[in-house]
Protein backbone atom coordinates (compact mmCIF):
# COMPACT_ATOMS: atom_id res chain seq x y z
CA UNK A 1 -6.39 19.92 0.94
CA UNK A 2 -6.97 18.52 -2.57
CA UNK A 3 -7.30 14.73 -2.78
CA UNK A 4 -7.10 12.60 -5.91
CA UNK A 5 -7.36 8.86 -6.46
CA UNK A 6 -5.49 7.28 -9.40
CA UNK A 7 -6.52 3.70 -10.25
CA UNK A 8 -4.31 1.64 -12.56
CA UNK A 9 -6.40 -1.40 -13.50
CA UNK A 10 -4.85 -4.44 -15.22
CA UNK A 11 -5.61 -8.12 -15.83
CA UNK A 12 -4.00 -9.07 -12.49
CA UNK A 13 -5.86 -6.53 -10.37
CA UNK A 14 -5.56 -2.83 -9.60
CA UNK A 15 -2.99 -0.48 -8.08
CA UNK A 16 -4.54 2.46 -6.26
CA UNK A 17 -2.65 5.68 -5.49
CA UNK A 18 -4.02 8.32 -3.11
CA UNK A 19 -2.61 11.82 -3.67
CA UNK A 20 -2.95 14.79 -1.32
CA UNK A 21 -2.00 18.11 -2.91
CA UNK A 22 -0.34 16.08 -5.72
CA UNK A 23 1.85 14.20 -3.22
CA UNK A 24 1.58 10.40 -3.00
CA UNK A 25 0.48 9.37 0.53
CA UNK A 26 -1.01 5.87 0.10
CA UNK A 27 -0.44 3.03 -2.35
CA UNK A 28 -2.56 -0.12 -2.41
CA UNK A 29 -2.54 -3.22 -4.56
CA UNK A 30 -5.70 -5.22 -5.11
CA UNK A 31 -5.01 -8.64 -6.60
CA UNK A 32 -7.76 -10.69 -8.20
CA UNK A 33 -6.32 -13.87 -6.66
CA UNK A 34 -6.34 -12.49 -3.09
CA UNK A 35 -9.02 -14.52 -1.28
CA UNK A 36 -8.06 -13.49 2.25
CA UNK A 37 -8.94 -9.82 2.48
CA UNK A 38 -9.60 -8.17 5.84
CA UNK A 39 -13.37 -8.43 6.44
CA UNK A 40 -13.99 -11.67 4.51
CA UNK A 41 -16.08 -14.22 6.44
CA UNK A 42 -15.26 -17.94 6.15
CA UNK A 43 -16.81 -21.06 7.63
CA UNK A 44 -13.78 -22.31 9.53
CA UNK A 45 -13.13 -25.76 10.94
CA UNK A 46 -11.17 -26.07 14.19
CA UNK A 47 -8.01 -28.06 13.43
CA UNK A 48 -6.19 -27.85 16.76
CA UNK A 49 -6.77 -26.42 20.24
CA UNK A 50 -3.66 -24.92 21.89
CA UNK A 51 -4.36 -24.55 25.65
CA UNK A 52 -0.87 -23.12 26.27
CA UNK A 53 -1.63 -20.24 23.89
CA UNK A 54 -5.34 -20.10 24.79
CA UNK A 55 -5.95 -20.17 21.06
CA UNK A 56 -6.99 -22.43 18.21
CA UNK A 57 -5.72 -23.10 14.71
CA UNK A 58 -8.51 -22.95 12.14
CA UNK A 59 -8.71 -24.31 8.60
CA UNK A 60 -10.02 -21.61 6.24
CA UNK A 61 -8.54 -23.10 3.06
CA UNK A 62 -5.21 -21.28 3.27
CA UNK A 63 -1.97 -23.27 2.96
CA UNK A 64 -1.29 -22.56 6.65
CA UNK A 65 -3.91 -22.80 9.38
CA UNK A 66 -5.27 -19.47 10.58
CA UNK A 67 -4.90 -18.29 14.19
CA UNK A 68 -7.86 -17.57 16.50
CA UNK A 69 -7.12 -16.34 20.03
CA UNK A 70 -9.60 -16.56 22.91
CA UNK A 71 -9.72 -12.75 23.17
CA UNK A 72 -10.83 -12.59 19.50
CA UNK A 73 -13.80 -14.90 19.98
CA UNK A 74 -16.12 -12.05 20.95
CA UNK A 75 -18.44 -12.05 23.99
CA UNK A 76 -21.33 -13.61 22.05
CA UNK A 77 -19.44 -16.51 20.43
CA UNK A 78 -21.83 -19.02 22.06
CA UNK A 79 -24.74 -17.34 20.25
CA UNK A 80 -22.79 -17.52 16.96
CA UNK A 81 -22.06 -21.23 17.43
CA UNK A 82 -25.68 -21.91 18.35
CA UNK A 83 -27.01 -19.99 15.31
CA UNK A 84 -24.56 -21.75 12.96
CA UNK A 85 -25.64 -25.17 14.22
CA UNK A 86 -29.37 -24.37 13.96
CA UNK A 87 -29.12 -22.76 10.49
CA UNK A 88 -27.06 -25.63 9.04
CA UNK A 89 -29.47 -28.23 10.49
CA UNK A 90 -32.54 -26.35 9.25
CA UNK A 91 -33.79 -25.60 12.76
CA UNK A 92 -33.75 -21.79 12.33
CA UNK A 93 -35.55 -20.33 9.32
CA UNK A 94 -35.52 -16.56 9.90
CA UNK A 95 -32.81 -14.45 8.26
CA UNK A 96 -32.73 -11.91 11.10
CA UNK A 97 -32.37 -12.43 14.86
CA UNK A 98 -35.79 -11.27 16.07
CA UNK A 99 -36.79 -14.78 17.24
CA UNK A 100 -33.32 -15.87 18.29
CA UNK A 101 -32.52 -16.29 21.98
CA UNK A 102 -29.07 -14.96 22.79
CA UNK A 103 -26.67 -16.91 24.99
CA UNK A 104 -24.81 -15.40 27.96
CA UNK A 105 -21.52 -13.56 27.30
CA UNK A 106 -18.40 -15.68 27.79
CA UNK A 107 -15.97 -15.00 30.64
CA UNK A 108 -13.15 -12.65 29.55
CA UNK A 109 -10.62 -14.72 31.46
CA UNK A 110 -11.90 -18.12 30.32
CA UNK A 111 -10.24 -20.94 28.41
CA UNK A 112 -10.71 -21.63 24.72
CA UNK A 113 -10.95 -25.38 25.34
CA UNK A 114 -14.22 -24.70 27.23
CA UNK A 115 -15.72 -23.01 24.15
CA UNK A 116 -14.35 -24.79 21.09
CA UNK A 117 -13.50 -28.39 20.20
CA UNK A 118 -11.51 -30.01 17.41
CA UNK A 119 -13.56 -30.43 14.20
CA UNK A 120 -16.15 -27.84 15.23
CA UNK A 121 -17.45 -25.39 12.60
CA UNK A 122 -17.42 -21.66 13.34
CA UNK A 123 -17.86 -18.59 11.10
CA UNK A 124 -14.72 -16.44 11.34
CA UNK A 125 -13.68 -13.09 9.90
CA UNK A 126 -10.22 -12.20 8.54
CA UNK A 127 -8.67 -9.69 10.97
CA UNK A 128 -5.15 -9.82 9.49
CA UNK A 129 -4.17 -10.99 6.03
CA UNK A 130 -1.43 -13.64 5.67
CA UNK A 131 1.93 -11.95 6.31
CA UNK A 132 5.32 -13.52 5.61
CA UNK A 133 5.23 -17.14 6.84
CA UNK A 134 2.12 -16.68 8.99
CA UNK A 135 -1.44 -17.59 8.09
CA UNK A 136 -4.38 -15.20 8.53
CA UNK A 137 -5.40 -13.94 11.97
CA UNK A 138 -9.08 -14.44 12.69
CA UNK A 139 -11.90 -13.07 14.81
CA UNK A 140 -15.32 -14.61 15.45
CA UNK A 141 -16.68 -11.25 16.67
CA UNK A 142 -18.31 -10.63 13.29
CA UNK A 143 -19.05 -7.16 11.90
CA UNK A 144 -20.17 -5.88 8.51
CA UNK A 145 -18.89 -2.41 7.58
CA UNK A 146 -20.78 0.17 5.56
CA UNK A 147 -20.05 3.78 4.65
CA UNK A 148 -21.83 5.37 7.61
CA UNK A 149 -22.35 2.52 10.07
CA UNK A 150 -21.02 -0.92 11.02
CA UNK A 151 -23.47 -3.72 11.80
CA UNK A 152 -22.60 -5.99 14.75
CA UNK A 153 -24.80 -9.09 15.24
CA UNK A 154 -25.67 -10.49 18.71
CA UNK A 155 -25.44 -7.07 20.36
CA UNK A 156 -27.73 -4.20 21.35
CA UNK A 157 -25.00 -1.59 21.85
CA UNK A 158 -24.87 1.61 19.79
CA UNK A 159 -21.33 3.05 19.69
CA UNK A 160 -20.44 6.44 18.24
CA UNK A 161 -17.07 7.52 16.84
CA UNK A 162 -15.05 9.55 19.36
CA UNK A 163 -14.18 11.98 16.57
CA UNK A 164 -17.78 13.26 16.64
CA UNK A 165 -17.41 15.81 19.47
CA UNK A 166 -20.82 17.53 19.54
CA UNK A 167 -23.10 16.06 22.21
CA UNK A 168 -26.16 17.30 20.31
CA UNK A 169 -25.06 15.47 17.16
CA UNK A 170 -24.17 12.32 19.11
CA UNK A 171 -27.61 12.24 20.73
CA UNK A 172 -29.30 12.83 17.35
CA UNK A 173 -27.39 9.99 15.67
CA UNK A 174 -28.10 7.64 18.58
CA UNK A 175 -31.85 8.32 18.39
CA UNK A 176 -31.90 7.91 14.60
CA UNK A 177 -30.10 4.55 14.72
CA UNK A 178 -32.17 3.28 17.66
CA UNK A 179 -35.31 3.88 15.62
CA UNK A 180 -34.16 1.93 12.55
CA UNK A 181 -31.85 -0.86 13.77
CA UNK A 182 -33.19 -4.45 13.96
CA UNK A 183 -33.41 -6.45 17.19
CA UNK A 184 -30.23 -8.15 18.50
CA UNK A 185 -28.00 -6.09 16.23
CA UNK A 186 -25.55 -3.50 17.51
CA UNK A 187 -24.39 -0.55 15.42
CA UNK A 188 -21.13 1.42 15.32
CA UNK A 189 -21.71 4.93 13.96
CA UNK A 190 -18.73 6.08 11.89
CA UNK A 191 -17.24 9.58 11.76
CA UNK A 192 -18.61 10.30 8.27
CA UNK A 193 -22.17 9.93 9.64
CA UNK A 194 -21.91 13.40 11.20
CA UNK A 195 -24.59 15.63 9.71
CA UNK A 196 -26.20 12.83 7.66
CA UNK A 197 -29.97 12.43 7.54
CA UNK A 198 -32.21 9.50 8.44
CA UNK A 199 -32.62 8.45 4.80
CA UNK A 200 -28.87 8.08 4.17
CA UNK A 201 -28.25 6.19 7.40
CA UNK A 202 -31.24 3.92 6.85
CA UNK A 203 -30.17 3.08 3.29
CA UNK A 204 -26.68 2.18 4.49
CA UNK A 205 -28.06 0.05 7.34
CA UNK A 206 -30.48 -1.75 5.00
CA UNK A 207 -27.59 -2.61 2.67
CA UNK A 208 -25.72 -4.17 5.62
CA UNK A 209 -28.80 -6.10 6.73
CA UNK A 210 -29.10 -7.41 3.18
CA UNK A 211 -25.50 -8.67 3.40
CA UNK A 212 -26.28 -10.41 6.69
CA UNK A 213 -29.27 -12.10 5.05
CA UNK A 214 -26.98 -13.24 2.23
CA UNK A 215 -24.64 -14.70 4.87
CA UNK A 216 -27.52 -16.62 6.52
CA UNK A 217 -28.79 -17.85 3.12
CA UNK A 218 -25.37 -19.22 2.12
CA UNK A 219 -24.48 -20.71 5.52
CA UNK A 220 -26.44 -24.01 5.25
CA UNK A 221 -24.88 -25.07 1.93
CA UNK A 222 -21.33 -23.68 2.14
CA UNK A 223 -18.55 -26.21 2.59
CA UNK A 224 -16.15 -25.94 5.55
CA UNK A 225 -13.06 -23.76 4.94
CA UNK A 226 -14.85 -21.83 2.16
CA UNK A 227 -15.76 -18.14 1.96
CA UNK A 228 -19.32 -17.30 3.01
CA UNK A 229 -19.34 -13.53 2.61
CA UNK A 230 -16.67 -11.43 0.88
CA UNK A 231 -15.63 -7.89 1.67
CA UNK A 232 -16.00 -5.46 -1.24
CA UNK A 233 -12.87 -4.87 -3.37
CA UNK A 234 -9.96 -2.79 -2.11
CA UNK A 235 -10.90 0.06 -4.47
CA UNK A 236 -14.44 0.26 -3.15
CA UNK A 237 -13.23 -0.16 0.44
CA UNK A 238 -10.94 2.87 0.09
CA UNK A 239 -13.73 4.90 -1.48
CA UNK A 240 -16.13 3.83 1.28
CA UNK A 241 -13.72 4.80 4.05
CA UNK A 242 -12.14 8.03 2.81
CA UNK A 243 -14.39 9.58 0.15
CA UNK A 244 -15.35 13.13 1.13
CA UNK A 245 -15.94 16.54 -0.51
CA UNK A 246 -12.15 17.16 -0.51
CA UNK A 247 -11.80 14.73 -3.43
CA UNK A 248 -11.37 16.60 -6.70
CA UNK A 249 -10.78 13.77 -9.17
CA UNK A 250 -10.77 9.98 -9.45
CA UNK A 251 -8.92 8.82 -12.57
CA UNK A 252 -9.38 5.27 -13.92
CA UNK A 253 -7.61 3.78 -16.95
CA UNK A 254 -10.00 0.94 -17.80
CA UNK A 255 -13.64 1.11 -18.93
CA UNK A 256 -15.16 -1.65 -16.76
CA UNK A 257 -13.37 -0.38 -13.63
CA UNK A 258 -14.49 3.15 -14.49
CA UNK A 259 -18.12 2.04 -14.67
CA UNK A 260 -17.78 0.03 -11.44
CA UNK A 261 -16.30 2.98 -9.53
CA UNK A 262 -18.83 5.44 -10.96
CA UNK A 263 -21.70 3.10 -10.05
CA UNK A 264 -20.39 2.63 -6.50
CA UNK A 265 -19.97 6.38 -5.95
CA UNK A 266 -23.45 6.99 -7.35
CA UNK A 267 -24.69 4.55 -4.72
CA UNK A 268 -22.85 5.98 -1.71
CA UNK A 269 -22.46 9.66 -2.63
CA UNK A 270 -24.34 10.68 -5.81
CA UNK A 271 -23.17 14.32 -5.61
CA UNK A 272 -19.54 13.20 -6.20
CA UNK A 273 -20.25 10.96 -9.21
CA UNK A 274 -18.97 13.60 -11.63
CA UNK A 275 -15.40 13.52 -10.27
CA UNK A 276 -14.75 10.07 -11.83
CA UNK A 277 -12.79 10.45 -15.08
CA UNK A 278 -11.69 7.88 -17.65
CA UNK A 279 -7.98 8.17 -18.57
CA UNK A 280 -7.71 8.42 -22.37
CA UNK A 281 -4.09 9.48 -22.88
CA UNK A 282 -1.61 7.21 -24.68
CA UNK A 283 0.98 7.24 -21.88
CA UNK A 284 0.31 5.03 -18.80
CA UNK A 285 -1.94 6.59 -16.15
CA UNK A 286 0.68 6.54 -13.36
CA UNK A 287 3.28 8.10 -15.64
CA UNK A 288 0.86 10.80 -16.82
CA UNK A 289 0.03 11.87 -13.25
CA UNK A 290 3.61 11.66 -11.96
CA UNK A 291 2.92 8.70 -9.66
CA UNK A 292 5.65 6.47 -11.17
CA UNK A 293 8.32 9.07 -10.49
CA UNK A 294 7.13 9.52 -6.89
CA UNK A 295 7.15 5.75 -6.32
CA UNK A 296 10.74 5.49 -7.57
CA UNK A 297 11.76 8.46 -5.44
CA UNK A 298 9.92 7.41 -2.28
CA UNK A 299 10.52 3.69 -1.90
CA UNK A 300 13.93 2.20 -1.22
CA UNK A 301 16.39 2.27 1.64
CA UNK A 302 17.22 6.00 1.42
CA UNK A 303 14.58 8.73 1.18
CA UNK A 304 15.82 12.26 0.40
CA UNK A 305 14.12 15.29 1.95
CA UNK A 306 13.74 18.69 0.33
CA UNK A 307 16.19 20.51 2.60
CA UNK A 308 19.15 18.19 1.94
CA UNK A 309 18.50 15.85 4.88
CA UNK A 310 17.57 12.20 4.31
CA UNK A 311 16.08 9.13 6.00
CA UNK A 312 17.56 5.64 6.08
CA UNK A 313 14.86 2.98 6.51
CA UNK A 314 15.82 -0.56 7.52
CA UNK A 315 13.40 -3.48 7.88
CA UNK A 316 13.73 -6.58 10.05
CA UNK A 317 11.31 -9.37 10.93
CA UNK A 318 10.59 -7.84 14.34
CA UNK A 319 10.68 -4.08 13.73
CA UNK A 320 11.45 -1.18 11.41
CA UNK A 321 14.24 1.33 12.12
CA UNK A 322 14.34 4.85 10.69
CA UNK A 323 17.47 6.99 11.04
CA UNK A 324 17.30 10.75 10.46
CA UNK A 325 20.42 12.33 8.93
CA UNK A 326 21.04 16.04 8.35
CA UNK A 327 23.00 15.26 5.14
CA UNK A 328 24.60 18.27 3.51
CA UNK A 329 22.49 20.70 5.49
CA UNK A 330 24.94 22.85 7.46
CA UNK A 331 24.51 25.34 10.27
CA UNK A 332 26.63 27.59 12.45
CA UNK A 333 27.55 26.40 15.91
CA UNK A 334 25.22 29.02 17.38
CA UNK A 335 22.10 27.54 15.79
CA UNK A 336 22.86 23.81 15.80
CA UNK A 337 19.88 23.19 18.07
CA UNK A 338 17.51 25.10 15.78
CA UNK A 339 18.92 23.33 12.72
CA UNK A 340 18.40 19.91 14.36
CA UNK A 341 14.83 20.92 15.30
CA UNK A 342 13.97 22.00 11.74
CA UNK A 343 15.48 18.82 10.21
CA UNK A 344 13.59 16.67 12.71
CA UNK A 345 10.28 18.40 11.92
CA UNK A 346 10.85 17.91 8.20
CA UNK A 347 11.71 14.25 8.86
CA UNK A 348 8.65 13.74 11.10
CA UNK A 349 6.34 14.88 8.31
CA UNK A 350 7.96 12.49 5.83
CA UNK A 351 7.99 9.60 8.35
CA UNK A 352 4.23 9.94 8.88
CA UNK A 353 3.80 9.77 5.10
CA UNK A 354 6.18 6.80 4.74
CA UNK A 355 4.29 4.75 7.37
CA UNK A 356 1.04 5.18 5.42
CA UNK A 357 2.65 4.77 2.02
CA UNK A 358 4.51 1.55 2.81
CA UNK A 359 1.81 0.38 5.26
CA UNK A 360 4.55 -0.38 7.79
CA UNK A 361 3.15 -2.18 10.84
CA UNK A 362 4.41 -3.50 14.14
CA UNK A 363 7.15 -1.64 16.00
CA UNK A 364 8.86 1.37 14.40
CA UNK A 365 11.88 3.00 16.10
CA UNK A 366 12.90 6.46 14.89
CA UNK A 367 16.34 7.88 15.72
CA UNK A 368 15.96 11.65 15.42
CA UNK A 369 18.89 14.06 15.57
CA UNK A 370 19.75 14.83 19.21
CA UNK A 371 18.19 17.97 20.67
CA UNK A 372 19.11 19.34 24.09
CA UNK A 373 16.13 21.59 24.82
CA UNK A 374 13.16 19.74 26.42
CA UNK A 375 10.74 22.19 24.78
CA UNK A 376 12.03 21.21 21.32
CA UNK A 377 11.66 17.49 22.09
CA UNK A 378 8.10 18.08 23.34
CA UNK A 379 7.19 20.14 20.25
CA UNK A 380 8.63 17.46 17.93
CA UNK A 381 6.59 14.77 19.70
CA UNK A 382 3.38 16.84 19.36
CA UNK A 383 4.17 17.64 15.71
CA UNK A 384 4.64 13.94 14.85
CA UNK A 385 1.32 13.09 16.52
CA UNK A 386 -0.41 15.82 14.52
CA UNK A 387 1.12 14.56 11.25
CA UNK A 388 -0.11 11.02 11.98
CA UNK A 389 -3.64 12.13 12.86
CA UNK A 390 -4.85 11.29 9.33
CA UNK A 391 -3.46 7.73 9.51
CA UNK A 392 -6.43 5.32 9.48
CA UNK A 393 -4.39 2.49 11.03
CA UNK A 394 -4.44 2.31 14.83
CA UNK A 395 -1.16 3.56 16.24
CA UNK A 396 0.53 4.62 19.47
CA UNK A 397 3.45 7.07 19.74
CA UNK A 398 5.66 7.14 22.83
CA UNK A 399 7.51 10.32 23.94
CA UNK A 400 11.25 10.57 23.12
CA UNK A 401 13.49 8.39 25.28
CA UNK A 402 16.65 9.66 27.01
CA UNK A 403 18.56 8.59 23.88
CA UNK A 404 16.32 10.66 21.58
CA UNK A 405 14.46 7.63 20.17
CA UNK A 406 10.72 7.70 19.47
CA UNK A 407 8.88 4.38 19.40
CA UNK A 408 5.73 3.87 17.37
CA UNK A 409 3.45 0.85 17.25
CA UNK A 410 1.19 0.70 14.22
CA UNK A 411 -1.56 -1.77 13.36
CA UNK A 412 -0.53 -4.35 10.80
CA UNK A 413 -3.41 -6.06 9.01
CA UNK A 414 -1.86 -6.80 5.60
CA UNK A 415 1.64 -7.30 4.14
CA UNK A 416 3.84 -4.23 3.90
CA UNK A 417 3.92 -2.47 0.53
CA UNK A 418 7.41 -3.18 -0.78
CA UNK A 419 8.47 -1.95 -4.21
CA UNK A 420 11.90 -2.60 -5.72
CA UNK A 421 13.14 0.73 -7.07
CA UNK A 422 16.58 -0.39 -8.25
CA UNK A 423 17.00 -1.39 -11.89
CA UNK A 424 19.27 -3.92 -13.60
CA UNK A 425 22.48 -2.26 -14.76
CA UNK A 426 22.38 -2.10 -18.58
CA UNK A 427 26.19 -2.31 -18.74
CA UNK A 428 26.57 -5.58 -16.84
CA UNK A 429 22.96 -6.97 -16.89
CA UNK A 430 23.08 -7.42 -13.14
CA UNK A 431 26.26 -9.53 -13.07
CA UNK A 432 28.40 -6.80 -11.53
CA UNK A 433 31.12 -7.25 -14.19
CA UNK A 434 31.76 -5.80 -17.67
CA UNK A 435 34.20 -6.64 -20.45
CA UNK A 436 37.75 -5.36 -19.85
CA UNK A 437 37.95 -1.77 -21.09
CA UNK A 438 41.47 -2.45 -22.43
CA UNK A 439 39.87 -4.74 -25.04
CA UNK A 440 37.24 -2.19 -26.15
CA UNK A 441 39.20 -0.78 -29.10
CA UNK A 442 40.18 -4.29 -30.18
CA UNK A 443 36.45 -5.17 -30.31
CA UNK A 444 35.71 -2.03 -32.36
CA UNK A 445 38.52 -2.74 -34.82
CA UNK A 446 37.48 -6.37 -35.23
CA UNK A 447 34.05 -5.11 -36.25
CA UNK A 448 35.65 -2.66 -38.67
CA UNK A 449 37.37 -5.58 -40.41
CA UNK A 450 33.99 -7.26 -40.88
CA UNK A 451 31.96 -4.16 -41.85
CA UNK A 452 34.49 -2.48 -44.16
CA UNK A 453 36.32 -5.45 -45.68
CA UNK A 454 33.68 -8.17 -45.85
CA UNK A 455 30.49 -6.07 -46.04
CA UNK A 456 32.17 -3.33 -48.08
CA UNK A 457 30.20 -0.57 -46.33
CA UNK A 458 31.07 3.07 -47.14
CA UNK A 459 30.65 6.25 -45.09
CA UNK A 460 30.01 4.56 -41.78
CA UNK A 461 29.90 6.28 -38.35
CA UNK A 462 30.95 4.99 -34.94
CA UNK A 463 28.78 5.99 -31.93
CA UNK A 464 30.48 5.76 -28.52
CA UNK A 465 30.45 7.26 -25.02
CA UNK A 466 31.95 10.82 -24.87
CA UNK A 467 34.97 9.56 -22.89
CA UNK A 468 35.78 7.02 -25.62
CA UNK A 469 35.28 9.65 -28.33
CA UNK A 470 37.77 11.94 -26.57
CA UNK A 471 40.31 9.10 -26.32
CA UNK A 472 39.92 8.19 -30.02
CA UNK A 473 40.40 11.82 -31.16
CA UNK A 474 43.21 12.70 -28.73
CA UNK A 475 46.39 13.97 -30.42
CA UNK A 476 47.28 14.79 -34.02
CA UNK A 477 48.02 11.25 -35.17
CA UNK A 478 45.14 9.74 -33.23
CA UNK A 479 43.15 6.53 -33.57
CA UNK A 480 40.73 8.08 -36.06
CA UNK A 481 43.64 9.06 -38.29
CA UNK A 482 45.18 5.58 -38.04
CA UNK A 483 41.86 4.07 -39.12
CA UNK A 484 41.78 6.43 -42.12
CA UNK A 485 45.24 5.19 -43.19
CA UNK A 486 44.38 1.54 -42.54
CA UNK A 487 40.93 1.37 -44.17
CA UNK A 488 41.35 4.15 -46.79
CA UNK A 489 38.16 5.93 -45.70
CA UNK A 490 37.25 8.46 -43.05
CA UNK A 491 35.22 7.00 -40.14
CA UNK A 492 33.11 9.60 -38.40
CA UNK A 493 33.09 9.29 -34.56
CA UNK A 494 29.91 10.48 -32.75
CA UNK A 495 29.49 10.76 -28.98
CA UNK A 496 26.29 9.85 -27.12
CA UNK A 497 26.19 10.59 -23.35
CA UNK A 498 23.31 8.07 -22.91
CA UNK A 499 25.66 5.16 -23.78
CA UNK A 500 27.43 3.05 -21.17
CA UNK A 501 31.23 3.38 -21.07
CA UNK A 502 31.80 0.18 -23.07
CA UNK A 503 28.80 0.53 -25.40
CA UNK A 504 29.27 1.24 -29.11
CA UNK A 505 27.18 1.07 -32.31
CA UNK A 506 27.82 1.51 -36.05
CA UNK A 507 25.65 3.57 -38.39
CA UNK A 508 25.49 3.27 -42.17
CA UNK A 509 25.79 6.21 -44.56
CA UNK A 510 21.96 6.51 -44.37
CA UNK A 511 22.06 6.80 -40.58
CA UNK A 512 20.66 3.32 -39.97
CA UNK A 513 22.22 1.06 -37.34
CA UNK A 514 24.30 -1.78 -38.72
CA UNK A 515 23.26 -5.01 -36.99
CA UNK A 516 26.22 -7.19 -36.03
């Protein structure tokens, strides 16, 4: 599988397209003004305790208070509160936790009013970006993510990605991390750590420890509701999480972004530094690589599939609904079941892509074409799970219901990618109405009176839609002949299929457009 990353950088931020075998599978927008990215750590102030929800509303500087549930506090929230209080008062000087005494874990079934109080300060991390009318969702179970490992303060646990299957490799990674991790810090070992040496893991861990030290250094002086530690940019985050030897090229259209990306890759994976290329063509980078066309073809209510079938995607506040239609794909009565199975498989592949591409989260209900054989329904279910295996968002897929519906829940941490693919009609400018066609020739002849009589132009041409040209030239004594008699000069009529039905232009004898 060949992977490419196309980065379109502009003054407002960057748009990042991930291509697999030249097909667009992910699209991300990184805005410079976005201060509430997943992973950012803020010093929040408790605004309101809600016992009925077992949650609190927290001021992090957003226009709406952020939401912090008891289950998102983390088991060591008492240690976090204690450290925050001591660091801000000057009572704790160390930047690490070697000399810090941890508090007992909180009760999983406890009440938030026993832990937090109105006006209290607590460091919180953005778990979900603001979506629709809701403020950010928070967690106080802090973690700092790197390329190979994730650093978790107030813990001693070493967790290893379930995708690393080899017991020998799991034991090796555990021993390596145990030997280099600091006291009172837990570590999550990511999938990409498989096969990596001590030096690479240690460098990554030291970078994360340095970020923690930055957090501790800033904590005493930072004002409430302000950012303490920011996550790296969306571009770097994507590179950190998905960069692997499958990547063939990374194209960037702006010099400073190019240098930033090249520097970051040199830092995390020096052997791949050479794949970063600066786009130097005159045409826009997305147009040059065919991304614009794929965006126009992929987003929107209806998505066409290669075999003639199509998807209809509807969005509501609560869920997303996807309907699979066979379209103009026909089959004999004898193989209706096989035809439905093939269309459903084709649709399942595209649905997995659409979920990643649009970053659709929450509940997704898919109405596949009915199939009667249980084996076909089972195979479709397994095929959809296999297609969604590369999706980095947490998701759950339920088997088909008795009505042939498949339900999917998918993690939603940021607003859905929504791109308007329709364009304003050039004929009506979006009003839905055009001038009466019966008056078209009157308009043309009124302009003739001005151009030929008042401007005294000679040898002019009239450019119109092919339908209008055919109407003007129809018959022996047609409109063109009448104009010749009326104006004593022959007016050439030219058709242009790119024109709208009521569009017309006049050209001078030199071929230049006559401005009216």
